[in-house]
Coordinates of C-alpha atoms and ligand atoms in Angstrom, one line a residue:
Chain A
M1 CA 0.0 0.0 0.0
K2 CA 1.4 3.3 -1.0
I3 CA 0.3 6.0 1.4
S4 CA 0.8 9.6 0.3
H5 CA -1.3 11.6 2.8
H6 CA -0.3 11.6 6.5
F7 CA -1.3 13.3 9.7
D8 CA -0.2 16.8 10.7
D9 CA 2.5 16.5 13.4
A10 CA 0.2 18.5 15.7
T11 CA -2.4 15.7 15.5
L12 CA 0.2 13.0 16.3
I13 CA 1.3 15.1 19.3
A14 CA -2.4 15.3 20.4
Y15 CA -2.6 11.5 20.0
S16 CA 0.7 10.9 21.9
S17 CA -0.4 13.2 24.8
G18 CA -3.7 11.4 25.0
T19 CA -5.9 14.4 24.2
L20 CA -7.8 13.2 21.1
N21 CA -11.3 12.0 21.6
K22 CA -12.1 8.3 21.2
G23 CA -13.1 8.4 17.6
M24 CA -10.1 10.4 16.5
A25 CA -7.7 8.3 18.5
L26 CA -9.2 5.2 16.9
L27 CA -8.7 6.6 13.5
V28 CA -5.1 7.5 14.2
E29 CA -4.5 4.0 15.5
S30 CA -6.0 2.5 12.4
H31 CA -3.6 4.5 10.2
L32 CA -0.6 3.7 12.4
E33 CA -1.2 0.0 11.6
M34 CA -0.5 0.7 8.0
C35 CA 2.0 3.6 8.2
E36 CA 5.6 3.2 9.6
N37 CA 6.2 6.9 8.9
C38 CA 3.5 8.1 11.3
M39 CA 4.4 5.4 13.8
E40 CA 7.9 6.7 14.0
Q41 CA 6.6 10.2 14.6
V42 CA 4.4 8.9 17.4
Q43 CA 7.4 7.2 19.0
T44 CA 9.2 10.5 18.9
S45 CA 6.2 12.4 20.4
N46 CA 6.0 9.8 23.1
R47 CA 9.6 10.7 24.0
I48 CA 8.4 14.2 24.9
G49 CA 6.1 12.5 27.4
G50 CA 9.0 10.3 28.7
D51 CA 11.3 13.3 29.1
L52 CA 8.6 15.3 30.9
L53 CA 8.0 12.3 33.2
R54 CA 11.7 12.3 34.3
Q55 CA 11.6 16.1 35.0
I56 CA 8.3 16.3 36.8
Q57 CA 8.2 17.2 40.5
P58 CA 7.4 13.8 42.1
V59 CA 4.4 13.5 44.4
A60 CA 5.0 11.0 47.2
M61 CA 2.9 7.9 47.3
K62 CA 1.1 7.0 50.5
S63 CA 3.1 4.9 52.9
G64 CA 2.6 1.2 52.3
S65 CA 1.7 1.7 48.7
L66 CA 4.6 -0.3 47.4
D67 CA 3.9 -3.2 49.8
Q68 CA 0.3 -3.2 48.6
V69 CA 1.4 -3.6 45.0
L70 CA 4.1 -6.1 45.9
S71 CA 1.5 -8.3 47.5
M72 CA -0.5 -8.3 44.3
L73 CA 2.3 -9.3 41.9
D74 CA 2.0 -13.0 42.4
D75 CA -1.6 -12.9 41.3
V76 CA -1.1 -11.2 38.0
E77 CA -0.1 -13.2 34.9
P78 CA 2.3 -11.7 32.4
E79 CA 0.2 -10.3 29.6
A80 CA 0.3 -12.5 26.4
P81 CA 1.7 -10.7 23.4
V82 CA -1.1 -9.5 21.1
V83 CA -1.6 -12.0 18.3
S84 CA -3.2 -10.3 15.4
R85 CA -6.3 -12.2 14.4
S86 CA -6.7 -13.0 10.8
H87 CA -9.3 -10.7 9.4
N88 CA -10.4 -9.0 6.3
A89 CA -7.5 -6.6 5.6
E90 CA -10.0 -3.9 4.5
V91 CA -10.8 -3.1 8.1
P92 CA -7.9 -2.2 10.4
A93 CA -7.5 -4.4 13.5
S94 CA -8.1 -1.4 15.8
L95 CA -11.5 -0.9 14.2
V96 CA -12.6 -4.6 14.1
E97 CA -13.6 -4.5 17.8
Y98 CA -16.2 -1.8 16.9
I99 CA -17.5 -2.6 13.5
G100 CA -16.5 -6.2 12.8
D101 CA -14.5 -7.1 9.8
D102 CA -17.0 -6.8 7.0
L103 CA -17.9 -3.3 5.7
D104 CA -20.7 -4.7 3.5
A105 CA -22.4 -6.3 6.4
L106 CA -22.9 -3.1 8.4
D107 CA -26.3 -1.7 9.0
W108 CA -25.8 1.3 6.6
K109 CA -28.4 4.1 6.9
T110 CA -29.2 5.8 3.7
M111 CA -28.9 9.6 3.8
G112 CA -29.9 10.2 0.2
M113 CA -28.0 11.5 -2.8
G114 CA -25.7 8.5 -3.0
V115 CA -24.5 8.7 0.5
Q116 CA -24.9 6.1 3.3
Q117 CA -23.6 6.4 6.8
Y118 CA -22.8 4.2 9.8
D119 CA -22.5 6.0 13.1
L120 CA -20.1 4.4 15.7
K121 CA -22.1 6.3 18.4
F122 CA -19.2 7.1 20.7
G123 CA -21.1 10.0 22.3
G124 CA -19.5 13.1 23.6
A125 CA -18.6 16.1 21.6
G126 CA -17.7 15.4 18.0
A127 CA -18.6 12.2 16.1
A128 CA -17.1 9.1 14.5
R129 CA -18.9 7.6 11.5
L130 CA -18.3 5.7 8.3
L131 CA -19.5 7.3 5.1
R132 CA -20.2 5.2 2.0
I133 CA -20.3 7.4 -1.1
Q134 CA -21.3 6.3 -4.6
P135 CA -19.1 7.1 -7.6
G136 CA -19.4 10.6 -8.9
V137 CA -21.1 11.9 -5.8
S138 CA -19.7 15.0 -4.2
V139 CA -20.2 15.8 -0.5
P140 CA -21.4 19.5 -0.2
H141 CA -18.9 22.2 0.5
H142 CA -18.2 22.3 4.1
T143 CA -16.0 23.8 6.7
H144 CA -15.2 22.7 10.2
T145 CA -15.5 24.4 13.5
G146 CA -12.8 22.1 14.9
N147 CA -10.7 19.3 13.5
E148 CA -11.8 16.6 11.1
L149 CA -9.8 13.4 10.4
T150 CA -10.7 11.1 7.5
L151 CA -9.2 7.7 6.7
I152 CA -9.9 5.9 3.4
L153 CA -10.9 2.3 3.8
R154 CA -12.2 1.5 0.2
G155 CA -12.0 3.4 -3.1
S156 CA -10.7 6.9 -3.4
Y157 CA -11.8 10.6 -3.6
S158 CA -10.3 13.9 -4.8
D159 CA -10.7 17.4 -3.4
E160 CA -8.9 20.7 -3.5
I161 CA -5.9 19.2 -1.7
G162 CA -5.4 16.1 -3.9
R163 CA -6.3 12.5 -4.4
F164 CA -6.9 10.2 -1.4
Q165 CA -6.7 6.5 -1.7
V166 CA -6.9 3.5 0.7
G167 CA -4.7 4.2 3.8
D168 CA -4.5 7.9 3.2
V169 CA -5.7 10.3 5.8
A170 CA -7.0 13.9 5.4
D171 CA -6.2 16.0 8.4
L172 CA -8.3 19.2 8.2
D173 CA -9.1 22.1 10.5
D174 CA -11.3 25.2 10.3
Q175 CA -8.9 26.9 7.9
L176 CA -10.2 24.9 5.0
E177 CA -13.4 24.6 3.0
H178 CA -13.4 21.6 0.8
Q179 CA -15.7 19.5 -1.4
P180 CA -14.6 15.9 -1.9
I181 CA -15.8 14.0 -4.9
V182 CA -15.6 10.2 -5.5
D183 CA -13.3 10.0 -8.6
T184 CA -13.6 6.4 -9.9
E185 CA -16.4 4.1 -10.9
H186 CA -16.1 2.4 -7.5
E187 CA -17.7 3.6 -4.3
C188 CA -15.6 5.1 -1.5
I189 CA -15.9 4.2 2.1
C190 CA -14.1 6.3 4.7
L191 CA -14.0 6.7 8.5
I192 CA -14.5 10.3 9.6
A193 CA -13.9 11.5 13.1
T194 CA -14.4 15.1 14.3
D195 CA -14.2 16.9 17.6
S196 CA -17.1 19.2 16.8
P197 CA -19.9 19.3 14.2
L198 CA -19.3 20.1 10.5
K199 CA -20.7 23.2 9.0
F200 CA -22.0 23.1 5.4
S201 CA -21.8 26.2 3.4
G202 CA -24.0 27.4 0.5
L203 CA -27.6 26.6 -0.3
M204 CA -26.9 23.0 -1.0
G205 CA -25.4 22.6 2.5
K206 CA -28.4 24.3 4.1
L207 CA -30.7 21.9 2.4
V208 CA -28.7 18.8 3.1
Q209 CA -27.4 19.4 6.6
P210 CA -30.7 18.9 8.5
F211 CA -31.4 16.0 6.4
I212 CA -28.3 14.0 6.7
G213 CA -27.6 15.2 10.2
L214 CA -23.9 15.5 9.9
Chain B
M1 CA 41.0 36.7 28.5
S2 CA 42.7 33.3 28.9
K3 CA 41.1 33.0 32.3
D4 CA 37.6 33.5 30.7
K5 CA 38.4 30.8 28.1
A6 CA 39.5 28.4 30.8
E7 CA 36.2 29.1 32.7
G8 CA 34.2 28.6 29.5
A9 CA 35.9 25.2 29.0
D10 CA 35.0 24.3 32.6
V11 CA 31.4 25.2 32.1
N12 CA 31.3 23.1 28.9
A13 CA 32.9 20.2 30.7
A14 CA 30.4 20.5 33.5
A15 CA 27.5 20.6 31.1
A16 CA 28.9 17.5 29.4
L17 CA 29.1 15.8 32.8
V18 CA 25.5 16.7 33.6
E19 CA 24.4 15.4 30.2
D20 CA 26.4 12.3 30.7
K21 CA 24.9 11.7 34.1
K22 CA 21.3 12.1 32.8
K23 CA 22.0 9.6 30.0
K24 CA 23.4 7.2 32.6
I25 CA 20.2 7.4 34.6
R26 CA 18.1 6.9 31.5
D27 CA 20.2 3.8 30.5
E28 CA 20.1 2.4 34.0
W29 CA 16.3 2.5 34.2
S30 CA 16.0 1.0 30.8
A31 CA 18.4 -1.8 31.7
C32 CA 16.4 -2.4 34.9
L33 CA 13.1 -2.6 33.0
S34 CA 14.6 -4.9 30.4
S35 CA 16.0 -7.4 32.9
L36 CA 12.7 -7.3 34.9
A37 CA 11.1 -9.4 32.2
E38 CA 13.6 -12.1 32.6
T39 CA 14.2 -12.1 36.3
R40 CA 10.8 -11.2 37.6
D41 CA 12.8 -9.9 40.5
K42 CA 10.6 -8.0 43.0
L43 CA 13.5 -6.1 44.3
E44 CA 14.2 -4.7 40.8
F45 CA 10.5 -3.9 40.5
S46 CA 10.6 -2.1 43.9
R47 CA 13.5 0.1 42.6
L48 CA 11.5 1.0 39.5
Y49 CA 8.4 1.7 41.7
E50 CA 10.3 4.0 44.1
Y51 CA 11.6 6.1 41.2
F52 CA 8.6 6.1 38.8
A53 CA 5.5 5.8 41.0
P54 CA 5.8 9.3 42.5
R55 CA 6.4 10.7 39.0
V56 CA 3.5 8.9 37.4
K57 CA 1.3 10.1 40.3
A58 CA 2.4 13.7 39.7
Y59 CA 1.7 13.3 36.0
I60 CA -1.8 11.8 36.6
I61 CA -2.7 14.6 39.0
R62 CA -1.7 17.1 36.3
F63 CA -3.9 15.3 33.9
G64 CA -6.8 16.2 36.0
M65 CA -7.4 13.4 38.6
N66 CA -7.8 14.0 42.3
P67 CA -4.9 12.7 44.4
A68 CA -6.8 9.7 45.7
A69 CA -7.7 8.5 42.2
A70 CA -4.2 9.3 41.1
E71 CA -2.7 7.1 43.8
E72 CA -4.9 4.2 42.8
L73 CA -4.3 4.7 39.1
T74 CA -0.6 4.9 39.6
Q75 CA -0.7 1.6 41.4
E76 CA -2.6 0.1 38.5
S77 CA -0.1 1.6 36.0
M78 CA 2.9 0.1 38.0
L79 CA 1.1 -3.3 38.0
A80 CA 0.8 -3.0 34.3
V81 CA 4.6 -2.4 34.1
W82 CA 5.0 -5.7 35.9
R83 CA 2.5 -7.5 33.7
K84 CA 3.9 -6.1 30.4
A85 CA 7.6 -5.9 31.2
H86 CA 8.4 -8.6 28.7
L87 CA 6.8 -6.5 25.9
Y88 CA 9.3 -3.7 26.6
N89 CA 11.9 -3.2 23.8
R90 CA 14.9 -1.1 24.9
S91 CA 15.9 -0.3 21.3
K92 CA 12.6 1.4 20.7
A93 CA 12.1 3.5 23.8
S94 CA 13.6 4.5 27.1
A95 CA 12.0 3.2 30.3
S96 CA 10.5 6.6 31.1
T97 CA 9.0 6.9 27.6
W98 CA 7.5 3.4 27.9
I99 CA 6.1 3.9 31.4
F100 CA 4.7 7.3 30.3
T101 CA 2.7 5.7 27.5
L102 CA 1.4 3.0 29.9
A103 CA 0.3 5.6 32.4
R104 CA -1.2 7.8 29.7
N105 CA -3.3 4.9 28.4
Q106 CA -4.6 4.1 31.9
C107 CA -5.5 7.8 32.3
I108 CA -7.3 7.9 29.0
D109 CA -9.3 4.8 29.7
R110 CA -10.4 6.1 33.1
L111 CA -11.2 9.6 31.9
R112 CA -13.3 8.3 29.0
R113 CA -15.3 6.1 31.3
E114 CA -15.9 9.1 33.6
K115 CA -16.6 11.5 30.7
A116 CA -19.2 9.2 29.3
V117 CA -21.3 10.1 32.3
E118 CA -20.1 13.7 32.5
Y119 CA -21.4 14.5 29.1
E120 CA -25.0 14.0 30.3
L121 CA -24.6 17.1 32.5
P122 CA -24.9 20.7 31.3
E123 CA -21.5 22.3 30.7
E124 CA -20.1 24.2 33.6
E125 CA -18.3 27.6 33.4
A126 CA -14.6 27.2 33.7
D127 CA -13.2 28.3 37.1
P128 CA -11.6 31.7 36.3
D129 CA -8.8 30.9 38.8
Q130 CA -8.0 27.8 36.8
R131 CA -7.7 29.6 33.5
H132 CA -4.1 30.7 33.8
Y133 CA -2.9 27.8 35.7
G134 CA -1.1 26.5 32.7
E135 CA 1.1 29.6 32.3
H136 CA 2.1 29.5 35.9
A137 CA 2.9 25.8 35.7
V138 CA 5.2 26.5 32.7
V139 CA 7.0 29.2 34.6
A140 CA 7.3 27.3 37.8
Q141 CA 8.4 24.1 36.1
R142 CA 12.1 23.7 35.8
M143 CA 12.8 22.6 32.3
E144 CA 15.8 20.7 31.1
D145 CA 17.5 19.5 28.0
A146 CA 15.9 20.1 24.6
I147 CA 12.5 21.2 25.9
A148 CA 14.2 23.9 28.0
K149 CA 15.7 25.3 24.8
L150 CA 12.3 25.9 23.2
P151 CA 10.9 29.4 23.2
E152 CA 8.4 29.6 26.0
A153 CA 5.3 29.9 23.8
Q154 CA 6.2 26.5 22.2
A155 CA 7.1 24.8 25.5
Q156 CA 3.8 26.1 26.9
V157 CA 1.7 24.3 24.3
L158 CA 3.6 21.1 24.9
Y159 CA 3.1 21.4 28.7
L160 CA -0.6 22.0 28.2
S161 CA -0.9 18.9 26.0
Y162 CA 1.2 16.5 27.9
Y163 CA 0.9 17.7 31.5
E164 CA -2.7 18.9 31.6
G165 CA -4.3 16.8 28.9
K166 CA -5.7 19.8 27.1
S167 CA -7.0 19.4 23.5
H168 CA -5.9 21.8 20.9
S169 CA -9.2 23.6 21.0
E170 CA -9.0 23.9 24.8
I171 CA -5.5 25.3 24.6
A172 CA -6.6 27.8 21.9
E173 CA -9.4 29.0 24.2
Q174 CA -7.2 29.1 27.3
L175 CA -4.5 31.2 25.7
G176 CA -6.9 33.2 23.6
I177 CA -5.1 32.4 20.3
P178 CA -6.5 30.7 17.1
L179 CA -6.5 26.9 16.8
G180 CA -4.1 27.3 13.9
S181 CA -1.5 29.0 16.1
V182 CA -1.7 26.2 18.6
K183 CA -0.9 23.7 15.9
S184 CA 1.9 25.7 14.3
R185 CA 3.5 26.1 17.7
L186 CA 3.3 22.4 18.3
R187 CA 4.7 21.7 14.9
L188 CA 7.7 24.0 15.4
A189 CA 8.4 22.6 18.9
F190 CA 8.3 19.1 17.5
S191 CA 10.6 19.7 14.6
K192 CA 13.1 21.4 16.9
L193 CA 13.0 18.5 19.3
K194 CA 13.4 16.0 16.5
A195 CA 16.5 17.9 15.3
H196 CA 18.0 18.0 18.8
W197 CA 17.3 14.3 19.4
G198 CA 18.6 13.4 16.0
E199 CA 22.0 14.6 17.1
K200 CA 22.2 12.5 20.3
S201 CA 20.4 9.2 20.3
E202 CA 18.5 8.5 23.5
N203 CA 19.1 4.8 23.8
Ligands
LIG301 ZN1 1.1 8.1 7.9

């Protein structure tokens, strides 16, 4: 797999410092499975955390805390290394726990105009959902009030930035207004995670937004 | 003149010594953690615990937990160190980096479980006294090594991310700057740290 679009360093730092919401963190993990480049950046970001941990002003533990933990050591088994289960490679292992390994078997909700969605229903601010977009369909122009991450799982699309194929991520913030269009005769399925709602612009957006509820 | 030069050399030598000592400490803990997987030696674990537990606890408190919960979560994190020691790979990360990621994951899991409930409640006004806590923390915090060499505005966004678990949007709001500025500061800080670390390898 040739990946040509990666995360912004600022996003990987947010992942490393543990400040992304669940959907966005899951999307980052899914891409990391496929991308050594971003994995390396995350390991570097983790080092910032490690360095800070050495420098932090320690806060004493309660007396007896070590003995408490020592008394528990014999009861815990060493954790078995994670064996990657065989699964349909189309769905990253991190995602399988939430959506299973068959994209076609999901309970897709039709939103009209060649778009279907599957909401992962994580709750909280923002959202994580899969979009399934038919060939030639273009998602209305929209901007973001916060950050939006997209990971392509099947097919491809193009927008003002470039062409996005399987494994690629789009890492967008409120600076940008874009209008992705599915650019082959195959459908495109992507995972989208945001930390706040999307805003559609233009008349089209005003009509569509209440309807698809994005 | 020559006296100044001699003093300059002394200062450099002293700095090199400090740097050396820090590296030694890092290596020592990494070796300790590596051998723990083989030996399952409780004495070795106790040494790691005495050094790291108070630091992990401080980190977890910064992340927004009350001290009692932080104490408990630290114990869980250190138990995870014992359970996962055999998965530690010295060539990939120092002990402190590895333990940081373990503790961070414990924090996230716990906070997510609590937040799931919290979101049901109406949003509360931020405590005005809390708003500038981050800035004070940065000034008060003694910074070392590469991070210390960053301009304060860049170090500050790193601290707010790593020490206080603030999202980019929260940092933007707290500092009264656009989201884009938060990101560009983080990017700059990151590229400087990478350049610095590239010169001297950690492990
Ligand atoms: Zn990547």
